Short mmCIF file of C-alpha atoms and ligand atoms in Angstrom, two decimals:
data_model
loop_
_atom_site.label_atom_id
_atom_site.label_comp_id
_atom_site.label_asym_id
_atom_site.label_seq_id
_atom_site.Cartn_x
_atom_site.Cartn_y
_atom_site.Cartn_z
CA MET A 2 180.05 119.15 179.59
CA THR A 3 182.99 121.51 179.11
CA GLU A 4 185.24 120.28 175.99
CA THR A 5 188.82 119.85 177.04
CA THR A 6 190.02 121.82 174.18
CA ASP A 7 187.73 124.92 175.15
CA LEU A 8 189.74 125.38 178.50
CA PRO A 9 192.29 128.36 179.01
CA MET A 10 196.01 126.78 178.07
CA ILE A 11 197.92 126.88 181.62
CA PRO A 12 200.94 128.35 180.26
CA ALA A 13 204.28 126.73 180.76
CA ALA A 14 205.82 129.64 182.79
CA LYS A 15 204.50 133.22 183.47
CA PRO A 16 206.69 135.88 184.25
CA ILE A 17 205.10 138.66 186.83
CA ILE A 18 205.64 142.07 186.15
CA GLY A 19 203.42 144.22 188.30
CA GLU A 20 202.84 148.10 188.90
CA GLU A 21 205.88 148.19 191.32
CA GLU A 22 208.03 147.25 188.58
CA ARG A 23 206.39 149.74 186.36
CA ALA A 24 207.00 152.37 188.91
CA ALA A 25 210.38 151.42 189.22
CA VAL A 26 211.13 151.53 185.72
CA ASP A 27 209.36 154.82 185.19
CA ARG A 28 211.39 156.01 187.91
CA VAL A 29 214.36 155.25 186.34
CA LEU A 30 213.47 156.94 183.02
CA ARG A 31 212.21 160.16 184.65
CA SER A 32 215.69 160.59 186.02
CA GLY A 33 217.18 160.90 182.69
CA MET A 34 219.99 158.33 183.43
CA VAL A 35 219.51 154.94 182.07
CA ALA A 36 222.70 153.22 181.39
CA GLN A 37 224.58 151.43 184.39
CA GLY A 38 224.68 153.79 187.48
CA PRO A 39 223.30 153.70 190.79
CA GLU A 40 220.02 151.35 190.22
CA VAL A 41 222.99 148.56 189.20
CA ALA A 42 225.18 149.05 192.19
CA ALA A 43 222.26 149.10 194.76
CA PHE A 44 221.05 145.67 192.61
CA GLU A 45 224.33 144.20 192.79
CA THR A 46 224.37 144.75 196.73
CA GLU A 47 220.50 143.71 197.38
CA PHE A 48 221.09 140.41 195.47
CA ALA A 49 224.36 139.33 197.23
CA ASP A 50 222.97 140.10 200.52
CA GLN A 51 219.53 138.34 199.75
CA LEU A 52 221.07 135.60 197.65
CA VAL A 53 224.64 134.42 198.13
CA GLY A 54 225.63 135.44 201.36
CA GLY A 55 227.19 138.72 200.82
CA ARG A 56 229.70 137.78 198.04
CA THR A 57 230.48 140.11 195.79
CA CYS A 58 228.03 140.26 192.80
CA VAL A 59 228.39 141.77 189.26
CA ALA A 60 225.30 142.46 187.11
CA VAL A 61 225.78 142.14 182.99
CA ASN A 62 223.43 142.25 180.56
CA SER A 63 222.26 138.55 180.11
CA GLY A 64 223.54 135.08 181.89
CA THR A 65 225.59 134.07 178.79
CA SER A 66 227.81 137.26 179.46
CA GLY A 67 228.25 136.44 183.06
CA LEU A 68 229.05 132.80 182.55
CA HIS A 69 231.72 134.18 179.33
CA LEU A 70 232.89 137.38 181.54
CA GLY A 71 233.51 134.77 184.45
CA LEU A 72 235.44 132.41 182.63
CA LEU A 73 237.44 134.83 180.77
CA ALA A 74 238.20 136.61 184.51
CA ALA A 75 239.42 133.32 185.91
CA GLY A 76 241.47 133.15 182.86
CA ILE A 77 240.00 130.40 180.56
CA GLY A 78 240.89 130.16 177.32
CA ALA A 79 242.90 128.70 174.03
CA GLY A 80 244.33 125.22 175.44
CA ASP A 81 242.10 124.71 178.59
CA GLU A 82 239.58 122.10 178.66
CA VAL A 83 236.23 122.86 180.86
CA ILE A 84 233.92 120.07 181.79
CA VAL A 85 230.30 120.63 181.55
CA PRO A 86 227.20 118.85 181.24
CA SER A 87 225.85 117.96 177.66
CA PHE A 88 222.27 118.10 179.04
CA THR A 89 221.85 121.90 179.53
CA PHE A 90 220.75 124.69 177.73
CA ALA A 91 223.99 125.62 175.22
CA ALA A 92 224.69 128.61 176.63
CA THR A 93 226.64 126.80 179.14
CA ALA A 94 228.96 125.01 176.58
CA ASN A 95 228.92 128.02 174.19
CA SER A 96 230.37 130.29 176.61
CA VAL A 97 233.22 127.85 177.30
CA ALA A 98 233.86 127.51 173.70
CA LEU A 99 233.89 131.32 173.05
CA THR A 100 236.61 132.00 175.29
CA GLY A 101 238.43 129.91 172.99
CA ALA A 102 238.59 126.74 175.69
CA THR A 103 237.32 123.42 174.57
CA PRO A 104 233.89 122.10 176.76
CA VAL A 105 234.38 118.62 177.41
CA PHE A 106 231.28 116.98 177.82
CA ALA A 107 230.30 114.86 180.78
CA ASP A 108 227.49 112.66 182.04
CA ILE A 109 224.75 113.37 184.51
CA SER A 110 223.13 111.53 187.64
CA PRO A 111 219.80 110.01 186.93
CA ASP A 112 217.97 111.55 190.26
CA THR A 113 219.04 115.14 189.99
CA PHE A 114 219.81 115.47 186.20
CA ASN A 115 223.22 117.20 187.40
CA LEU A 116 226.57 116.27 186.70
CA ASP A 117 228.08 113.11 187.92
CA PRO A 118 231.10 113.61 189.97
CA GLU A 119 232.78 109.64 188.62
CA SER A 120 231.86 110.74 185.16
CA VAL A 121 233.73 113.94 185.55
CA ARG A 122 236.57 112.47 187.28
CA ALA A 123 237.11 110.28 184.07
CA ALA A 124 236.83 113.19 181.92
CA VAL A 125 239.79 115.22 183.33
CA THR A 126 242.79 115.17 181.20
CA ASP A 127 246.12 117.24 181.77
CA ARG A 128 244.14 120.08 180.11
CA THR A 129 241.44 120.08 182.42
CA ALA A 130 240.86 123.86 183.59
CA ALA A 131 237.72 123.75 185.57
CA VAL A 132 234.73 122.10 186.24
CA MET A 133 231.59 123.56 185.54
CA PRO A 134 228.07 122.03 186.58
CA VAL A 135 224.70 123.70 186.27
CA HIS A 136 222.22 123.81 189.00
CA LEU A 137 219.64 122.11 186.34
CA TYR A 138 215.77 123.00 186.94
CA GLY A 139 216.89 124.60 189.96
CA HIS A 140 218.26 121.33 191.76
CA PRO A 141 221.72 121.93 193.32
CA ALA A 142 224.24 120.13 191.64
CA ASP A 143 226.59 117.56 193.91
CA MET A 144 229.47 120.51 195.06
CA GLU A 145 230.75 118.01 197.57
CA GLY A 146 231.44 115.21 195.10
CA LEU A 147 232.17 117.93 192.60
CA GLY A 148 234.34 120.02 194.84
CA GLN A 149 236.69 116.80 195.57
CA VAL A 150 237.37 115.75 192.00
CA ALA A 151 238.20 119.16 191.40
CA ALA A 152 240.37 119.75 194.25
CA GLU A 153 241.98 116.17 193.15
CA ALA A 154 242.60 117.12 189.85
CA GLY A 155 243.83 120.69 191.02
CA VAL A 156 241.39 122.47 188.92
CA GLN A 157 238.86 125.50 189.40
CA LEU A 158 235.05 125.22 190.15
CA PHE A 159 232.53 127.40 188.90
CA GLU A 160 228.81 127.39 188.75
CA ASP A 161 226.02 127.84 186.38
CA ALA A 162 222.96 128.85 188.55
CA ALA A 163 221.07 130.41 185.69
CA GLN A 164 218.27 128.42 187.02
CA ALA A 165 218.81 127.99 190.79
CA HIS A 166 218.44 131.20 192.35
CA GLY A 167 218.00 130.96 196.42
CA ALA A 168 218.81 127.00 195.83
CA THR A 169 220.74 125.76 198.89
CA TYR A 170 223.36 122.85 199.15
CA HIS A 171 223.71 121.49 202.88
CA GLY A 172 222.64 124.73 204.15
CA GLU A 173 224.72 127.09 201.76
CA PRO A 174 223.38 129.17 198.86
CA VAL A 175 224.13 127.78 194.88
CA GLY A 176 226.41 130.48 193.78
CA SER A 177 228.59 130.53 196.93
CA PHE A 178 230.71 127.61 195.83
CA GLY A 179 232.76 128.35 192.70
CA VAL A 180 235.40 130.83 191.95
CA PHE A 181 232.13 132.30 189.91
CA GLY A 182 228.51 131.35 190.05
CA MET A 183 226.20 133.31 187.28
CA PHE A 184 222.44 133.37 187.90
CA SER A 185 220.18 134.62 184.74
CA LEU A 186 217.67 136.94 184.88
CA TYR A 187 215.83 136.10 181.69
CA PRO A 188 211.76 136.42 181.71
CA THR A 189 211.06 133.15 182.44
CA LYS A 190 213.76 132.65 185.58
CA ASN A 191 212.84 132.54 189.24
CA MET A 192 213.13 136.12 188.90
CA THR A 193 213.94 138.64 186.22
CA SER A 194 215.17 142.10 185.07
CA GLY A 195 214.05 141.47 181.59
CA GLU A 196 217.39 140.14 180.18
CA GLY A 197 220.19 140.44 182.82
CA GLY A 198 222.68 138.04 184.48
CA MET A 199 224.90 138.27 187.80
CA VAL A 200 227.82 136.85 188.87
CA SER A 201 228.37 136.20 192.02
CA CYS A 202 232.43 136.05 192.61
CA GLY A 203 235.06 134.06 194.92
CA ASP A 204 237.33 136.92 195.66
CA GLU A 205 237.20 140.77 194.74
CA GLU A 206 240.39 139.62 191.78
CA ILE A 207 237.37 137.92 189.55
CA ALA A 208 234.97 140.77 190.69
CA ARG A 209 237.14 143.40 189.14
CA GLY A 210 238.12 141.11 186.34
CA VAL A 211 234.52 140.73 185.33
CA ARG A 212 233.70 144.44 186.33
CA LEU A 213 236.59 145.45 183.37
CA LEU A 214 235.51 142.72 180.63
CA ARG A 215 231.80 144.14 181.15
CA ASN A 216 233.17 147.77 180.70
CA GLN A 217 235.42 147.64 177.51
CA GLY A 218 238.62 146.74 180.10
CA MET A 219 237.69 150.27 181.59
CA GLU A 220 237.71 151.21 185.30
CA LYS A 221 238.69 155.02 184.88
CA GLN A 222 237.30 156.11 181.79
CA TYR A 223 239.41 155.70 178.51
CA ALA A 224 242.20 154.00 180.53
CA ASN A 225 241.84 150.54 179.00
CA GLU A 226 243.48 147.82 180.72
CA VAL A 227 242.47 144.83 179.23
CA VAL A 228 240.51 144.26 175.86
CA GLY A 229 236.59 143.97 176.79
CA LEU A 230 232.89 144.02 175.82
CA ASN A 231 230.45 145.90 176.37
CA ASN A 232 227.83 143.98 178.95
CA ARG A 233 226.63 146.31 181.02
CA MET A 234 223.23 146.26 182.84
CA THR A 235 221.13 149.09 182.74
CA ASP A 236 219.58 150.71 185.40
CA ILE A 237 216.26 150.20 183.81
CA HIS A 238 216.97 146.57 183.76
CA ALA A 239 218.36 146.66 187.57
CA ALA A 240 215.46 148.48 188.54
CA ILE A 241 213.17 145.51 187.69
CA GLY A 242 215.20 143.22 189.33
CA ARG A 243 215.71 144.87 192.58
CA VAL A 244 211.88 144.75 192.91
CA GLN A 245 211.44 141.24 191.89
CA LEU A 246 214.52 140.63 194.33
CA THR A 247 211.75 141.53 197.11
CA LYS A 248 209.28 138.95 195.46
CA VAL A 249 211.25 135.90 194.74
CA GLY A 250 211.21 134.16 198.10
CA ALA A 251 207.61 134.42 198.29
CA TRP A 252 207.44 132.93 194.68
CA THR A 253 210.21 130.10 195.73
CA ALA A 254 207.65 128.89 198.49
CA GLN A 255 204.67 129.00 196.28
CA ARG A 256 206.82 127.15 193.30
CA GLN A 257 208.05 124.82 196.20
CA ALA A 258 204.19 123.82 197.25
CA ASN A 259 202.86 123.34 194.09
CA ALA A 260 205.48 120.77 193.39
CA ALA A 261 204.80 119.10 196.83
CA TRP A 262 201.09 118.96 195.34
CA LEU A 263 201.89 117.65 192.26
CA ASP A 264 204.76 114.91 193.88
CA GLU A 265 201.76 113.62 195.63
CA HIS A 266 199.17 113.51 193.19
CA LEU A 267 200.93 112.68 189.61
CA GLU A 268 200.35 109.29 188.37
CA GLY A 269 202.20 107.15 185.77
CA VAL A 270 205.44 109.35 185.56
CA VAL A 271 208.96 109.52 188.05
CA THR A 272 208.40 113.21 189.90
CA PRO A 273 211.86 115.07 190.59
CA PRO A 274 213.49 113.43 193.88
CA VAL A 275 215.28 116.00 196.18
CA ARG A 276 218.58 114.97 197.57
CA GLN A 277 219.06 115.21 201.06
CA GLY A 278 220.82 118.55 202.17
CA CYS A 279 218.88 120.14 199.12
CA THR A 280 216.56 123.02 198.93
CA HIS A 281 215.12 122.54 195.03
CA VAL A 282 213.86 125.93 193.91
CA TYR A 283 211.74 124.40 191.22
CA HIS A 284 212.40 126.73 188.19
CA GLN A 285 210.95 123.73 185.90
CA TYR A 286 209.36 120.87 187.84
CA THR A 287 210.81 118.18 185.57
CA VAL A 288 208.68 114.13 185.04
CA ARG A 289 210.63 111.45 183.47
CA ILE A 290 207.90 109.10 181.12
CA ALA A 291 210.04 105.78 182.02
CA GLY A 292 211.43 103.93 179.43
CA ALA A 293 209.84 106.27 176.59
CA SER A 294 211.68 107.18 173.27
CA GLY A 295 211.78 110.65 172.51
CA ALA A 296 208.86 110.19 170.21
CA GLU A 297 206.88 108.43 172.70
CA ARG A 298 207.32 111.52 175.09
CA ASP A 299 206.77 114.04 171.91
CA ARG A 300 203.23 112.40 171.42
CA VAL A 301 202.52 112.86 175.32
CA VAL A 302 203.52 116.59 175.39
CA GLN A 303 201.73 117.13 172.48
CA ALA A 304 198.53 115.13 174.01
CA LEU A 305 198.75 117.71 177.08
CA ARG A 306 199.48 120.93 174.98
CA GLU A 307 196.15 120.17 172.45
CA GLU A 308 193.97 117.80 174.31
CA HIS A 309 194.13 119.36 178.12
CA ARG A 310 195.45 122.61 177.36
CA VAL A 311 198.26 122.38 179.68
CA GLY A 312 201.53 123.98 178.44
CA CYS A 313 204.66 122.01 179.43
CA GLY A 314 207.95 121.94 177.62
CA VAL A 315 210.93 119.65 177.08
CA TYR A 316 214.31 121.02 178.34
CA TYR A 317 216.26 119.40 176.59
CA PRO A 318 215.46 117.34 173.52
CA THR A 319 218.61 117.44 171.86
CA PRO A 320 221.72 116.85 174.29
CA ASN A 321 224.48 119.61 173.62
CA HIS A 322 227.16 117.05 172.00
CA GLU A 323 224.61 116.43 169.14
CA LEU A 324 223.83 120.14 168.23
CA VAL A 325 225.37 121.21 164.96
CA SER A 326 226.91 123.65 166.90
CA LEU A 327 228.66 121.52 169.23
CA ALA A 328 229.19 118.47 167.85
CA ARG A 329 232.90 118.87 167.29
CA TYR A 330 233.17 118.65 170.91
CA ALA A 331 231.35 115.39 171.27
CA PRO A 332 233.08 112.77 173.42
CA ALA A 333 234.29 109.08 171.61
CA HIS A 334 232.07 107.36 174.15
CA GLU A 335 228.06 107.48 174.76
CA LEU A 336 226.46 109.62 177.60
CA PRO A 337 224.19 107.12 178.51
CA GLU A 338 221.80 108.87 180.87
CA THR A 339 222.16 112.02 179.06
CA ALA A 340 220.51 110.54 176.21
CA ARG A 341 217.76 108.86 178.49
CA ALA A 342 217.11 111.73 179.83
CA ALA A 343 216.87 113.75 176.57
CA ALA A 344 214.24 111.22 175.51
CA GLU A 345 212.12 110.94 178.82
CA VAL A 346 211.56 114.40 180.62
CA ILE A 347 208.94 116.67 180.31
CA SER A 348 208.57 119.95 182.81
CA LEU A 349 205.07 120.49 183.64
CA PRO A 350 203.90 123.91 185.12
CA VAL A 351 205.03 124.71 188.74
CA HIS A 352 204.87 128.44 188.40
CA PRO A 353 203.44 130.61 191.66
CA SER A 354 200.28 132.09 189.19
CA LEU A 355 198.92 128.46 189.23
CA SER A 356 195.80 128.05 191.38
CA GLN A 357 194.79 125.00 192.43
CA GLY A 358 192.03 124.19 189.57
CA ASP A 359 194.97 124.35 187.30
CA LEU A 360 196.96 121.84 189.62
CA GLU A 361 193.93 119.64 189.79
CA ARG A 362 193.56 119.99 185.59
CA ILE A 363 197.45 119.19 185.25
CA ALA A 364 197.00 115.87 187.35
CA THR A 365 194.29 114.52 185.77
CA ALA A 366 195.73 115.38 182.19
CA VAL A 367 198.80 113.50 183.19
CA SER A 368 196.81 110.54 184.27
CA THR A 369 194.88 110.41 181.43
CA VAL A 370 197.47 110.60 179.06
CA VAL A 371 200.06 108.79 180.46
CA GLY A 372 197.29 105.98 181.12
CA ALA A 373 196.12 105.97 178.04
CA GLY A 374 199.99 104.84 177.19
CA ARG A 375 200.85 107.49 174.61
C1 PLP B 24 221.77 126.74 182.21
C2 PLP B 24 221.84 127.51 181.79
N1 PLP B 24 222.60 128.40 181.17
C3 PLP B 24 223.12 129.58 180.69
C4 PLP B 24 221.59 130.66 180.61
C5 PLP B 24 221.85 131.71 179.79
O1 PLP B 24 221.16 132.59 180.46
P1 PLP B 24 220.84 134.05 179.20
O2 PLP B 24 219.50 133.38 178.67
O3 PLP B 24 220.43 134.73 180.82
O4 PLP B 24 221.68 134.57 178.77
C6 PLP B 24 220.42 129.79 180.69
C7 PLP B 24 219.29 130.21 180.21
O5 PLP B 24 218.64 129.78 179.73
C8 PLP B 24 220.22 128.43 181.35
O6 PLP B 24 219.10 128.14 181.66
#
C-alpha cells in the first residue's frame, strides 16, 4: 500500500503559463518596446469587452495600485470614511488608508463571506464617502443590498473584484456596478499577467483620472496635471494577460466543475453555498469546520498537508482590524461573523489542473481528517 506521505503534493494553487504566453513575451521583447504601449491598450479593450460588458478599463501594475488609484480618482482622501470588510486581504483596507481616508470595518454575511448590508448600514456616519465590498473567493457580494444602503446614505459604491474575474450578479458581471471595480492579475488569481491590475471605470472621468495617476499625472508628456505615481503596466505583462484572457473562460468552467464535484462528495465540512442569481468563479473553494476554534482548524490544515499531501490555505486567519498595521482602525464593537469565519475556514484546491484522482484524494483526506475529530 502507498504511504500517504509518499504521495505528490496537490498544490493549493497552480498558475498555468504555457507556450503561447512565452511566445507573446518573446514577441514583445523582440519588438524592443517593452514599457506601456500597444499591448496594454489592446489588453484593456479585450478585457473590457470580455469581462465587464465593454466598460472602459485601465491597466496598472498591481491590484493594490488599481484600488489606490481608483479611490484617488473617485476623490477619496483625508477626512473620508470608506466602509470595507475586515475579512479580506489587507490590500483592501491598505489602499483606503494610503489615500489618507479611514477604513471602517463592517461584518460579513455567513453564507457568502461578503459584506453584510445591515452591518454596513450601521457603520454609516456623516463622514462616510463610500462602501467598497470585496467579491471574496469569487462569489459576488450582495450588490443590490449594498447598492441600496449606499444610495440611501448618498455615498459611492466601489468594487474589489480582485478574486472574481467573470463572476456575475443577476446576469451582470462584477466590476460593472461600482464607480470603479478592480481585478488583480497576480499569478494565483483566476488569470494572471505576472503582476498587474485592471480598473473597470464607471465613467470617462474616472478612467482619465486613473490614467493620469498611473503616469505621474501626465496625459501629454511633461505637462503634468495632477500629482501622480508610476503605476504603469508593461507591454510584457499585458502580452501575458492577453493570452490568459483567451483561456480564463474554460479555466473558470473547470473550476466550477471541480467545485460541483467537491460539493457533492465532501463530508464533515460546510461547503460554500451560491446565492440565487449569482455565479461563483471559485478563485477559492472555501469550506468551514463548523464550530472550530482557530487552533482546531489549524490542526486540520496541518493534517491535510502533512499526512495527506493536500495543499490548502487559510484566507484569512486574522481579521484586518486585528493586524498590527490596521488595528488603529478597529471598531469599538465586535464583528462576530468575521471572527467566526477567520477561525473556521479552509480553502481546498479547486484549480483547473486538478485530476479526478486529485479530487478523490481531497475528498478522502477531508473525511478522514475531519472524521477523526481534529
Ligand atoms: C481581495 C483582494 N484585494 C486586493 C488584492 C491586491 O491585489 P494585488 O496582489 O494584485 O496587488 C488582492 C490580492 O491578493 C485581493 O485578494
